[in-house]
Amino acid sequence: MGDTTVLAVENLSVEFRSRRRIVRAVSDVSFTLKAGRTFALVGESGSGKSVTSLAIMRLLAAPAGRITGGSVTLHAPDGPLALTALSERAMRAVRGRQIAMIFQEPMTSLNPLFTVGDQIAEVARHHLGTSRAEAFKGAVALLDRVGIPAAAHRAHAYPHELSGGMRQRAMIAMALACKPLVMIADEPTTALDVTVQAQMLELIRELQDETGMAVLFITHNLGVVAEIASEVAVMYGGQIVERGEAGAIFAAPRHPYTRGLLDSLPPEIDSNMPVRAPLKAIPGSVVDLAALPPGCRFAPRCAWRQPRCETGAIALDADPANRLVRCVRAQEVA
Amino acid sequence: MTDLLSVEGLRKEFAIPQPGLFGTTVRFAAVDNVSFTIGRGEVLGLVGESGSGKTTVGRCIVGLARPEGGRMLFDGEDLATLSGVARHRVRRRIQIVFQDPFSSLNPRLRVGRTVAEPMVIHGLCVSRTERRERVRALLAEVGLPPDAEHRFPHEFSGGQRQRIGIARALAAEPDLIIADEPVSALDVSVQAQVLNLLAELQARHALSILFISHDLDVVRHLCDRVLVMYAGRLVEVGPSADLVRHPAHPYTRALLSAVPRRTTKAQGGRIVLSGEIPSPLAPPSGCIFRTRCPKAVAACAEAVPPLAEVAAGRLAACSNPAALFATD
C-alpha cells in the first residue's frame, strides 16, 4: 500500500495579481502523496504552504489567484484525473469525495445554521445520493468513530454548542464521510490545546491506518511534523527548499533555512540547557512575495550566503540519499 | 528580600446569561483561590490550556479585571484597596505586553506617540525633548530602526509590532511586566528574536516577569519557576527545569506528555487525557481534575486538595499521595 501514489503535484506555480503587483505565492512545487502515508508541508506565514493546498483543491480566490504552471494529478481507482484541467463541475465531484479538507478554525468552516449531523449527512447525500435518514445514521456513526461521546445526541447540536476539540472532530467526521483517497489537513491542531492536539493526532493516525487514505498535513509546528509525517517538504518564499524523510531532516538539516529554523527553537522540554540561554535566531523577517530577490529567496537572511547565491535561481537538487535541497552549499550545511 | 508581588486566594467570577430566562445570570469562578508570589527579578511562568484562567490572573494583576476575592500585595501595598493617586503611582510599576501585536497598538497613532504615552500618563520625562530622546532610546533598545518613531503600526511586521509593544511597556519604567502569550502569534523564526530580547531586557533592568503561555518549551526556556493552572485552580508550582523533568501532579504529567517532540520521546509514553475540561458552571466536587485523572481515587471527590509542599520547593494540589511523581 505504502508505495501507491494517489496524488502527484508537479511544478505547481500560483500567482495572485492585483493592479499594482504580482505576488508569486507558489513557485515550482512538486511532491507526491502515497496511500496510507502522511506528507507534511512546513513553513512560516507566507511560505506558500496553504496556497499549495488551496490550489490542489482549485479553491484559489478568482480572478486574483490562479495556477500559472504545473499540474496536479489524482490517481483515482478508475484512472488518473488531471485536476488542473478539470471543469469546475467535474472538480466539484472531486472535492469532499476523493479529496477532503479540514481547516485550522473549525468554527468558521462549519455552517452555524445547521446541526453537525445534518452537515456531515449532506456530504454523503450530495456525493453518493444517500437518502436523508440513511445519511444521518451514517453521520452519527462517523461522529461516534471520531470519538464524540453520545454521538446520536450530539449529532443534533449546532457548531457553537461544541468545544473547539469537538468541532475539529466533527470536521474530521465530515471529511471521512465519502472515504476520500486524500485528506488535506491545513493547520488542523494549531487552534487547539496541546492535550487536545495529542488526541487529534492520535485520531488522524488511527483513521489513516483504517482507511489507507493519504494525508497532506500543513503546519508550522516542527514537533507535530516529527510526530505525524513520514516525509516532509520545508517551504520558504513559495518554494520547497528541502524535501525528504522527516526523521533524517530533523537529525541533519541540509538547507540553511531548515537548519536555522530548528536551531532557533527553544530547546526541547527535557533538555538540560540553562534558563534563558540565548537562542540562535534567524535575523530579519520573512521574504516579501511581491518583491522576491533574483537569486536564492533566503539569501538576505542566510549566514552561508555567497555572491553566487544572489545572482541566479538555485535548483532543488537531489543528493545520493534522495534528499532534495535548494542550496549551493548543502553539503557544508549538513 | 520580600517578594515583589504576593497573590493570596485570588478569586475572579464572571456572570453569564442563563439560557432561556430573561435577565437572569449564573456566576462561575474563572479563577478560584489562586495564591503565588513573584520575586524581584524573577521570571515566573503561568501555563494552562484555554479556559484555565491564566489570562484572567494576569488581567487582575494589571487592573484590567476586578477580583471578587483575595489580596494582591505589590511591594507591600494591596492593589485591590488602593485608589486615586496611590493606585496610579503603583500602576506605573506594573505593565502588560499583549499576545496580538495587531490589535494591541492604536493604528492611528505614530509609533513614537504610542511609546511616549505611558510617560505622559505617569509624568515621566516631562519636557518634550526629554521624552523624544527617551522614545528614541527605547526604540533602539528593542531593536527597531531609528525612523520607526514616525511610522504607523501597519508598516511593521508582527515581530516588530511586538517590539513596539515591549517598548511601550518599558516606557513606564516598570518593575513587573505581565507578558500574556507575547510570542504565540509570531512566526517561528521571529519568535526566537523576541524571546532573546525579553531575556536581555529582563537581565538589564532586573525585571520581574509573569510570562503567561501555553507553550511549554518556551516556558521551560524563559522561566525560573512555573505555575500550572487547570480550570481556574493552581495544580502545581515549582522550579521550571525540575518541574518539567519530574512533574508531580497527574495533570502536569499529562500536559507535558502531550507536547510534540522533535527528537525525543516523552518519558513513560504519552498520557492521552479523555474528555474535556469540566464546565465551570458545574465543576465536580473535590479535585477539579478528578473527572479526567487516570489516578483518581475515592478521596479525590471529597475535598478540594490544597496546594501543599510535596518536595523541596515543589507544591502540588493532589489528594492521592500515590499519584504524586508517579512515573507510569
XYZ file of C-alpha atoms in Angstrom:
662
model
C 0.000 0.000 0.000
C 2.776 2.376 1.013
C 4.069 2.983 -2.470
C 0.854 3.645 -4.352
C 0.897 7.256 -5.479
C -2.547 8.805 -5.068
C -1.765 12.437 -5.776
C 1.086 13.934 -7.765
C 1.842 17.648 -7.711
C 4.284 18.634 -10.434
C 5.969 22.004 -10.842
C 2.957 23.810 -9.441
C 3.081 27.617 -9.549
C 0.475 30.073 -8.286
C 0.260 33.838 -8.623
C -2.000 36.481 -7.163
C -2.354 39.552 -9.326
C -3.710 42.934 -8.463
C -3.445 46.110 -10.458
C -0.386 47.151 -8.525
C 1.567 43.997 -8.004
C 2.094 40.305 -8.618
C 2.547 38.018 -5.656
C 4.265 34.790 -6.600
C 2.822 32.690 -3.811
C 3.917 29.256 -5.015
C 6.818 28.535 -7.365
C 7.579 25.201 -8.947
C 6.372 22.925 -6.153
C 6.475 19.145 -6.673
C 5.671 16.243 -4.371
C 3.617 13.047 -4.310
C 1.206 11.681 -1.727
C 1.173 7.950 -1.140
C -1.657 5.811 0.169
C -1.546 5.339 3.927
C 1.242 7.886 4.367
C 1.402 11.396 5.757
C 3.321 14.075 3.912
C 3.929 17.349 5.748
C 4.346 20.784 4.247
C 6.003 23.080 6.779
C 6.719 26.747 6.626
C 6.011 30.110 8.196
C 3.320 32.537 7.175
C 3.707 33.482 3.528
C 5.699 30.362 2.699
C 3.009 29.192 0.276
C 2.001 26.046 2.131
C -1.700 26.871 2.442
C -1.909 28.281 -1.076
C -0.478 24.997 -2.357
C -3.323 23.090 -0.711
C -5.932 25.528 -1.995
C -4.502 25.176 -5.499
C -4.790 21.375 -5.281
C -8.458 21.813 -4.344
C -8.818 24.533 -7.005
C -10.131 26.879 -4.329
C -7.957 29.903 -5.144
C -9.891 33.141 -4.978
C -10.590 34.015 -8.626
C -9.780 36.105 -10.551
C -6.809 37.348 -8.487
C -5.342 33.961 -7.737
C -4.555 31.469 -10.475
C -2.411 28.478 -11.242
C 0.247 29.688 -13.684
C 2.012 26.423 -14.262
C 2.372 22.780 -13.424
C -0.159 20.049 -12.809
C -1.962 18.142 -10.097
C -2.913 14.554 -10.880
C -5.217 12.439 -8.757
C -4.740 8.709 -9.240
C -8.311 7.561 -8.680
C -9.226 3.839 -8.892
C -10.816 4.405 -12.320
C -7.793 6.122 -13.841
C -5.777 9.326 -13.387
C -7.529 12.695 -13.265
C -5.707 15.913 -14.183
C -7.247 18.200 -11.552
C -5.686 21.325 -13.023
C -7.550 20.672 -16.273
C -10.948 19.688 -14.878
C -14.080 21.761 -15.375
C -15.487 23.418 -12.268
C -18.389 20.985 -12.361
C -16.110 17.939 -12.511
C -13.929 19.425 -9.796
C -16.975 19.731 -7.524
C -17.375 15.951 -7.723
C -13.797 15.527 -6.518
C -13.945 17.902 -3.556
C -15.253 16.217 -0.453
C -15.442 12.884 -2.220
C -11.917 11.998 -3.406
C -10.094 14.782 -1.607
C -11.420 16.137 1.674
C -10.051 19.070 3.579
C -10.011 20.185 7.209
C -9.016 23.643 8.336
C -7.455 25.400 11.283
C -10.561 27.058 12.665
C -13.464 24.606 12.675
C -15.858 27.308 13.872
C -15.537 29.275 10.656
C -15.572 26.241 8.382
C -18.786 24.779 9.776
C -22.139 26.314 8.926
C -23.538 27.834 12.127
C -27.161 27.387 10.972
C -27.156 23.609 10.565
C -26.577 20.853 13.081
C -23.303 18.990 12.729
C -25.219 15.783 11.951
C -27.014 17.430 9.025
C -23.779 18.914 7.698
C -21.997 15.588 7.767
C -25.012 13.832 6.235
C -25.128 16.377 3.426
C -21.731 15.238 2.128
C -22.957 11.671 1.573
C -26.304 12.857 0.212
C -24.622 15.160 -2.287
C -21.874 12.835 -3.499
C -23.392 9.391 -3.083
C -27.107 10.138 -3.312
C -27.732 8.513 0.050
C -31.232 9.020 1.485
C -31.705 11.600 4.249
C -32.350 9.047 7.012
C -29.534 6.757 5.871
C -27.087 9.649 5.633
C -27.970 10.918 9.114
C -27.425 7.428 10.522
C -24.056 7.416 8.757
C -23.239 10.802 10.279
C -23.962 9.507 13.779
C -21.712 6.502 13.158
C -18.922 8.825 11.938
C -19.286 11.119 14.958
C -19.055 8.065 17.157
C -15.967 6.888 15.268
C -14.124 10.182 15.740
C -14.709 9.937 19.475
C -17.625 12.234 20.143
C -19.420 10.908 23.217
C -23.210 10.409 22.956
C -22.923 10.813 19.182
C -26.615 10.223 18.491
C -27.414 13.129 20.784
C -24.527 15.398 19.688
C -25.461 14.987 16.021
C -28.341 17.346 16.789
C -26.008 20.003 18.235
C -25.108 23.213 16.419
C -21.409 24.042 15.976
C -21.441 26.705 18.718
C -22.622 24.120 21.220
C -19.429 22.098 20.799
C -15.947 22.799 22.159
C -13.055 23.512 19.790
C -11.780 19.958 20.018
C -15.257 18.502 19.398
C -15.781 20.796 16.400
C -12.493 19.644 14.891
C -13.622 16.032 15.415
C -16.877 16.865 13.637
C -14.863 18.373 10.752
C -12.820 15.183 10.518
C -16.043 13.118 10.544
C -17.301 15.233 7.644
C -14.025 14.739 5.772
C -14.342 10.983 6.177
C -17.962 10.820 5.018
C -17.135 9.636 1.483
C -13.975 7.670 2.351
C -11.665 10.016 0.446
C -8.344 8.967 -1.081
C -6.679 12.096 0.237
C -7.263 14.246 3.290
C -5.687 17.688 3.342
C -5.296 18.995 6.884
C -4.363 22.686 6.992
C -3.042 23.502 10.476
C -5.778 21.304 11.995
C -4.361 21.429 15.520
C -2.980 24.964 15.677
C -6.024 26.416 17.452
C -6.209 23.531 19.903
C -4.627 22.970 23.291
C -1.734 20.513 23.429
C -3.708 17.783 25.171
C -6.483 18.068 22.558
C -3.851 18.267 19.815
C -2.412 14.963 21.041
C -5.901 13.399 20.874
C -6.375 14.725 17.351
C -3.034 13.465 16.004
C -3.794 10.079 17.504
C -7.207 10.071 15.809
C -5.827 11.036 12.387
C -3.217 8.277 12.651
C -5.839 5.667 13.577
C -8.197 6.690 10.807
C -5.377 6.600 8.307
C -4.490 3.046 9.352
C -8.127 2.029 8.937
C -8.868 3.696 5.622
C -5.465 3.843 3.941
C -6.050 7.447 2.919
C -3.103 9.709 2.125
C -2.764 12.776 4.342
C -1.272 16.118 3.364
C -0.536 17.792 6.679
C 0.177 21.506 6.646
C 1.718 23.050 9.732
C 4.307 25.443 11.109
C 4.927 23.233 14.135
C 8.038 21.119 13.657
C 7.237 18.975 16.689
C 3.919 17.984 15.140
C 5.677 17.122 11.864
C 8.126 14.889 13.678
C 5.195 13.069 15.271
C 2.945 12.533 12.296
C 4.774 12.700 8.971
C 6.928 10.190 7.175
C 8.039 12.707 4.557
C 8.323 16.477 4.786
C 8.838 19.444 2.485
C 10.071 22.686 4.031
C 8.777 25.760 2.205
C 10.197 29.259 2.185
C 9.087 32.143 -0.011
C 6.790 29.924 -2.111
C 9.418 27.309 -2.893
C 10.320 23.947 -1.461
C 13.814 24.451 -0.045
C 14.282 20.977 1.359
C 12.384 17.732 0.997
C 12.976 14.246 2.320
C 12.353 11.719 5.046
C 11.174 13.561 8.180
C 13.452 11.895 10.715
C 16.525 12.402 8.534
C 15.786 16.100 8.036
C 15.354 16.718 11.765
C 18.545 14.818 12.514
C 20.629 16.572 9.830
C 19.048 19.529 8.014
C 20.886 20.459 4.813
C 19.285 23.780 3.904
C 20.389 26.821 5.922
C 16.741 27.801 6.449
C 15.731 24.384 7.802
C 18.781 24.372 9.985
C 18.155 27.939 11.160
C 14.548 27.124 11.950
C 15.474 24.087 14.035
C 18.285 25.966 15.781
C 16.068 28.941 16.599
C 13.519 26.901 18.550
C 13.669 26.883 22.335
C 15.347 23.659 23.454
C 13.017 20.714 23.892
C 11.286 20.440 27.196
C 13.518 17.859 28.848
C 16.766 19.492 27.720
C 19.474 20.460 30.183
C 20.070 23.876 28.626
C 20.196 26.624 31.254
C 17.268 29.009 31.524
C 17.391 31.963 29.085
C 20.485 30.756 27.219
C 20.412 32.900 24.038
C 18.592 31.281 21.106
C 20.133 31.265 17.641
C 17.550 33.480 15.979
C 17.353 33.887 12.198
C 17.874 37.609 11.536
C 15.385 39.670 9.527
C 11.865 38.697 8.619
C 10.093 36.504 6.077
C 10.669 37.410 2.403
C 8.085 39.583 0.625
C 6.482 37.505 -2.136
C 5.807 40.624 -4.183
C 9.488 41.613 -4.172
C 11.461 38.404 -4.471
C 15.236 38.641 -4.757
C 16.691 37.392 -8.071
C 18.731 34.604 -6.523
C 18.050 32.438 -3.518
C 14.996 33.717 -1.650
C 16.563 33.030 1.705
C 19.902 34.654 0.812
C 19.217 38.019 2.526
C 18.868 36.224 5.880
C 21.378 33.451 5.275
C 24.612 33.019 7.218
C 26.030 30.796 4.433
C 25.398 33.318 1.669
C 27.947 33.727 -1.129
C 27.953 36.118 -4.081
C 26.680 33.378 -6.421
C 23.560 32.938 -4.252
C 22.334 36.410 -5.121
C 22.581 36.256 -8.901
C 20.580 33.363 -10.338
C 17.851 30.983 -9.211
C 19.039 27.982 -7.242
C 17.918 24.498 -8.289
C 16.377 21.891 -5.997
C 18.996 19.157 -6.300
C 18.881 15.575 -5.078
C 21.729 14.120 -3.059
C 22.689 10.412 -3.036
C 20.271 9.751 -0.142
C 17.391 11.160 -2.193
C 17.161 14.343 -0.143
C 16.270 17.398 -2.212
C 17.943 20.635 -1.180
C 17.817 24.065 -2.796
C 21.242 25.296 -1.742
C 24.644 25.511 -3.410
C 26.338 24.736 -0.115
C 24.068 21.907 1.042
C 26.982 19.560 1.720
C 28.633 22.095 4.018
C 25.471 22.903 5.951
C 24.914 19.311 6.996
C 14.268 40.364 50.495
C 10.488 40.326 50.300
C 8.594 39.260 47.224
C 7.632 41.903 44.700
C 4.123 40.564 44.306
C 2.226 38.254 46.556
C -1.156 36.969 45.410
C -3.304 35.314 48.058
C -6.548 33.452 47.477
C -7.354 35.310 44.260
C -10.901 34.746 43.018
C -12.444 36.191 39.882
C -16.022 35.444 38.918
C -17.819 36.080 35.669
C -21.548 36.182 35.120
C -23.076 34.676 32.021
C -26.706 34.913 30.959
C -28.714 31.833 31.719
C -30.206 30.339 28.576
C -33.900 30.951 28.136
C -34.561 33.016 31.242
C -34.723 36.758 30.760
C -32.309 38.839 32.743
C -31.000 36.094 34.961
C -27.348 35.219 35.078
C -25.268 32.481 36.567
C -21.904 33.194 38.119
C -18.881 30.997 37.902
C -15.323 31.325 39.136
C -12.799 31.694 36.314
C -10.044 31.935 38.913
C -10.570 30.162 42.204
C -8.341 30.534 45.258
C -5.068 31.154 43.427
C -2.024 32.037 45.535
C 1.569 32.620 44.454
C 4.454 35.052 44.708
C 6.825 36.671 42.239
C 10.291 37.518 43.462
C 12.266 40.593 42.411
C 13.933 39.869 39.095
C 12.147 36.545 38.794
C 10.579 35.235 35.608
C 7.519 33.242 36.592
C 5.718 31.124 34.007
C 1.975 30.599 34.126
C 0.851 27.709 31.952
C -2.520 26.197 31.302
C -4.870 25.390 28.475
C -7.608 27.634 27.154
C -10.180 28.298 29.835
C -7.721 27.606 32.633
C -7.919 31.207 33.856
C -4.293 32.124 33.210
C -5.072 35.277 31.249
C -7.623 36.350 33.875
C -4.960 36.118 36.590
C -2.772 38.469 34.544
C -5.632 40.875 33.952
C -6.445 41.021 37.666
C -2.851 41.954 38.493
C -2.687 44.709 35.877
C -6.071 46.046 36.975
C -7.980 45.168 33.812
C -10.257 42.884 35.845
C -11.519 43.403 39.385
C -11.278 40.271 41.514
C -14.105 39.190 43.815
C -11.799 37.873 46.487
C -8.245 37.564 47.703
C -5.388 40.017 48.064
C -2.648 41.119 45.711
C 0.195 42.714 47.631
C 2.579 44.612 45.378
C 5.634 45.787 47.259
C 3.522 45.657 50.419
C 0.518 47.568 49.089
C -2.809 45.881 48.380
C -3.697 46.535 44.748
C -7.407 45.933 45.354
C -7.883 48.620 48.004
C -5.690 51.371 46.540
C -7.425 54.279 44.923
C -6.727 57.640 43.344
C -3.157 58.863 43.350
C -1.763 55.895 45.234
C -3.300 53.493 42.730
C -1.973 55.490 39.786
C 1.502 55.521 41.291
C 1.582 51.742 41.757
C 0.031 51.040 38.364
C 3.023 52.579 36.622
C 5.187 49.837 38.041
C 3.094 47.026 36.501
C 2.863 46.921 32.707
C 1.482 44.415 30.243
C 2.540 43.064 26.834
C -0.327 41.510 24.903
C -0.497 38.479 22.656
C -1.749 40.044 19.468
C 0.625 42.678 18.146
C -2.005 43.700 15.574
C -4.885 44.636 17.859
C -2.937 45.940 20.834
C -1.499 49.026 19.116
C -3.561 52.055 18.164
C -3.476 52.056 14.341
C -3.923 55.823 14.203
C -1.018 56.777 16.423
C 2.512 57.039 15.178
C 4.798 54.610 16.983
C 6.606 57.458 18.767
C 3.317 58.657 20.277
C 2.356 55.153 21.379
C 5.656 54.681 23.150
C 5.554 58.176 24.699
C 2.042 57.798 26.065
C 2.912 55.927 29.287
C 5.423 58.716 30.063
C 2.738 61.357 29.619
C 0.267 59.432 31.747
C 2.723 58.882 34.554
C 4.543 62.220 34.348
C 7.907 60.766 33.354
C 10.275 62.777 31.140
C 8.165 65.893 31.432
C 9.807 68.027 28.762
C 9.146 67.279 25.135
C 12.759 66.943 24.103
C 13.477 64.672 27.019
C 10.560 62.479 26.066
C 11.680 62.348 22.464
C 15.150 61.246 23.419
C 13.731 58.578 25.678
C 11.423 57.267 22.916
C 14.417 57.014 20.579
C 16.461 55.234 23.197
C 13.633 52.782 23.860
C 13.072 52.018 20.183
C 16.791 51.405 19.766
C 16.809 49.227 22.854
C 14.128 46.912 21.455
C 15.911 46.745 18.093
C 13.719 48.960 15.903
C 15.133 51.256 13.211
C 15.513 54.954 14.171
C 12.791 56.090 11.740
C 10.239 53.807 13.420
C 9.030 56.656 15.611
C 7.416 58.467 12.661
C 5.712 55.424 11.198
C 2.368 53.736 11.849
C 1.881 50.200 13.260
C 0.656 48.766 9.943
C 4.056 49.435 8.399
C 5.647 46.856 10.684
C 5.786 43.066 10.705
C 4.346 41.041 13.590
C 7.701 40.682 15.307
C 8.436 44.399 15.007
C 4.999 45.275 16.374
C 5.637 43.084 19.374
C 8.874 45.057 19.874
C 6.814 48.252 19.852
C 4.517 46.765 22.499
C 7.544 45.901 24.603
C 8.992 49.413 24.201
C 5.649 50.866 25.338
C 5.688 48.662 28.434
C 9.277 49.671 29.238
C 8.466 53.365 28.822
C 6.714 53.380 32.195
C 9.870 52.014 33.852
C 8.016 49.079 35.375
C 9.189 46.592 37.972
C 6.807 43.900 36.813
C 5.740 43.005 33.292
C 2.776 40.750 32.630
C 3.536 39.119 29.269
C 0.414 37.381 28.010
C 1.409 34.938 25.248
C 3.769 37.549 23.733
C 5.296 35.225 21.152
C 2.388 32.903 20.272
C 1.246 34.958 17.292
C 4.732 35.218 15.795
C 6.392 33.143 13.111
C 8.803 30.529 14.380
C 11.903 32.266 13.016
C 10.863 35.579 14.597
C 9.849 34.070 17.931
C 13.472 33.450 18.877
C 14.366 37.116 18.266
C 11.630 38.321 20.629
C 12.448 35.703 23.279
C 16.100 36.780 23.185
C 15.024 40.410 23.505
C 12.829 39.658 26.532
C 15.672 37.754 28.191
C 18.136 40.610 27.561
C 15.777 43.298 28.851
C 14.897 41.219 31.868
C 18.562 40.890 32.819
C 19.433 44.524 32.081
C 16.559 46.033 34.055
C 16.234 43.261 36.657
C 12.591 42.966 35.666
C 10.112 40.617 37.212
C 8.007 38.966 34.530
C 4.829 36.934 34.756
C 5.029 35.005 31.496
C 1.659 33.557 30.526
C 1.845 30.872 27.857
C 0.503 27.591 26.639
C 3.853 26.722 25.038
C 5.759 24.582 27.476
C 9.023 24.619 25.501
C 9.043 28.410 25.650
C 8.184 28.480 29.353
C 10.936 25.991 30.205
C 13.362 28.127 28.258
C 12.463 31.510 29.746
C 11.138 30.983 33.271
C 12.754 30.358 36.633
C 9.597 28.902 38.137
C 6.307 27.681 36.693
C 2.703 27.731 37.868
C 0.360 25.197 36.281
C -3.337 26.070 36.183
C -6.269 23.832 35.366
C -9.888 25.005 35.218
C -9.274 28.106 37.327
C -7.148 26.494 40.015
C -3.433 26.119 40.589
C -2.471 22.470 40.494
C 1.311 22.682 40.647
C 4.173 25.109 41.325
C 7.901 24.515 41.054
C 11.249 25.482 39.536
C 10.829 25.079 35.776
C 13.658 22.687 34.958
C 12.784 20.402 37.861
C 9.045 20.572 37.214
C 9.231 19.614 33.556
C 11.587 16.752 34.271
C 9.761 15.421 37.324
C 6.164 16.613 37.226
C 4.330 15.850 40.486
C 0.679 16.384 39.577
C -1.071 13.942 37.215
C -2.359 16.869 35.127
C 1.097 18.356 34.684
C 2.309 14.946 33.649
C -0.408 14.572 31.029
C 0.199 18.123 29.775
C 3.940 17.575 29.389
C 3.482 14.205 27.732
C 1.242 15.833 25.104
C 3.932 18.276 23.937
C 5.039 17.207 20.449
C 8.730 16.446 20.383
C 11.179 16.709 17.536
C 13.861 14.315 18.647
C 12.992 12.648 21.933
C 10.037 10.694 23.233
C 8.120 11.564 26.392
C 9.300 9.576 29.397
C 6.739 6.953 30.284
C 4.941 7.481 26.989
C 2.063 9.764 26.164
C -0.856 10.113 28.535
C -3.825 10.930 26.330
C -6.489 12.510 28.523
C -10.030 11.549 27.720
C -12.841 14.072 27.793
C -12.570 17.803 28.278
C -12.146 20.447 30.932
C -15.309 20.319 33.103
C -17.868 23.081 32.693
C -17.092 25.887 35.143
C -20.834 26.147 35.758
C -20.959 22.655 37.190
C -17.490 21.817 38.492
C -17.054 18.377 40.046
C -16.841 18.106 43.821
C -13.388 17.887 45.340
C -10.459 17.951 42.929
C -11.311 19.754 39.690
C -9.159 17.344 37.662
C -10.554 14.093 39.080
C -13.051 13.507 36.248
C -10.176 13.068 33.791
C -7.459 11.909 36.125
C -6.024 8.449 35.491
C -5.007 8.318 39.172
C -8.281 9.391 40.787
C -9.360 7.621 43.980
C -12.447 7.988 46.206
C -10.804 10.658 48.374
C -10.491 12.975 45.344
C -14.260 13.613 45.291
C -14.455 14.603 48.939
C -12.465 17.798 49.361
C -10.594 20.300 47.222
C -6.953 19.332 47.686
C -4.858 22.248 48.969
C -1.635 23.270 47.250
C 0.860 21.634 49.592
C 4.594 21.060 49.638
C 5.348 17.691 48.042
C 9.133 18.029 47.769
C 11.681 20.761 48.417
C 10.469 23.872 46.593
C 7.637 21.934 44.963
C 3.912 22.422 45.554
C 1.063 20.342 44.164
C -2.668 20.061 44.800
C -3.462 16.357 44.791
C -5.412 14.123 47.180
C -3.808 10.861 46.156
C -0.283 10.537 47.561
C 0.364 7.565 45.284
C -0.237 9.745 42.214
C 2.496 12.256 43.033
C 5.622 11.927 40.892
C 4.288 8.605 39.576
C 6.217 7.554 36.501
C 3.726 5.217 34.815
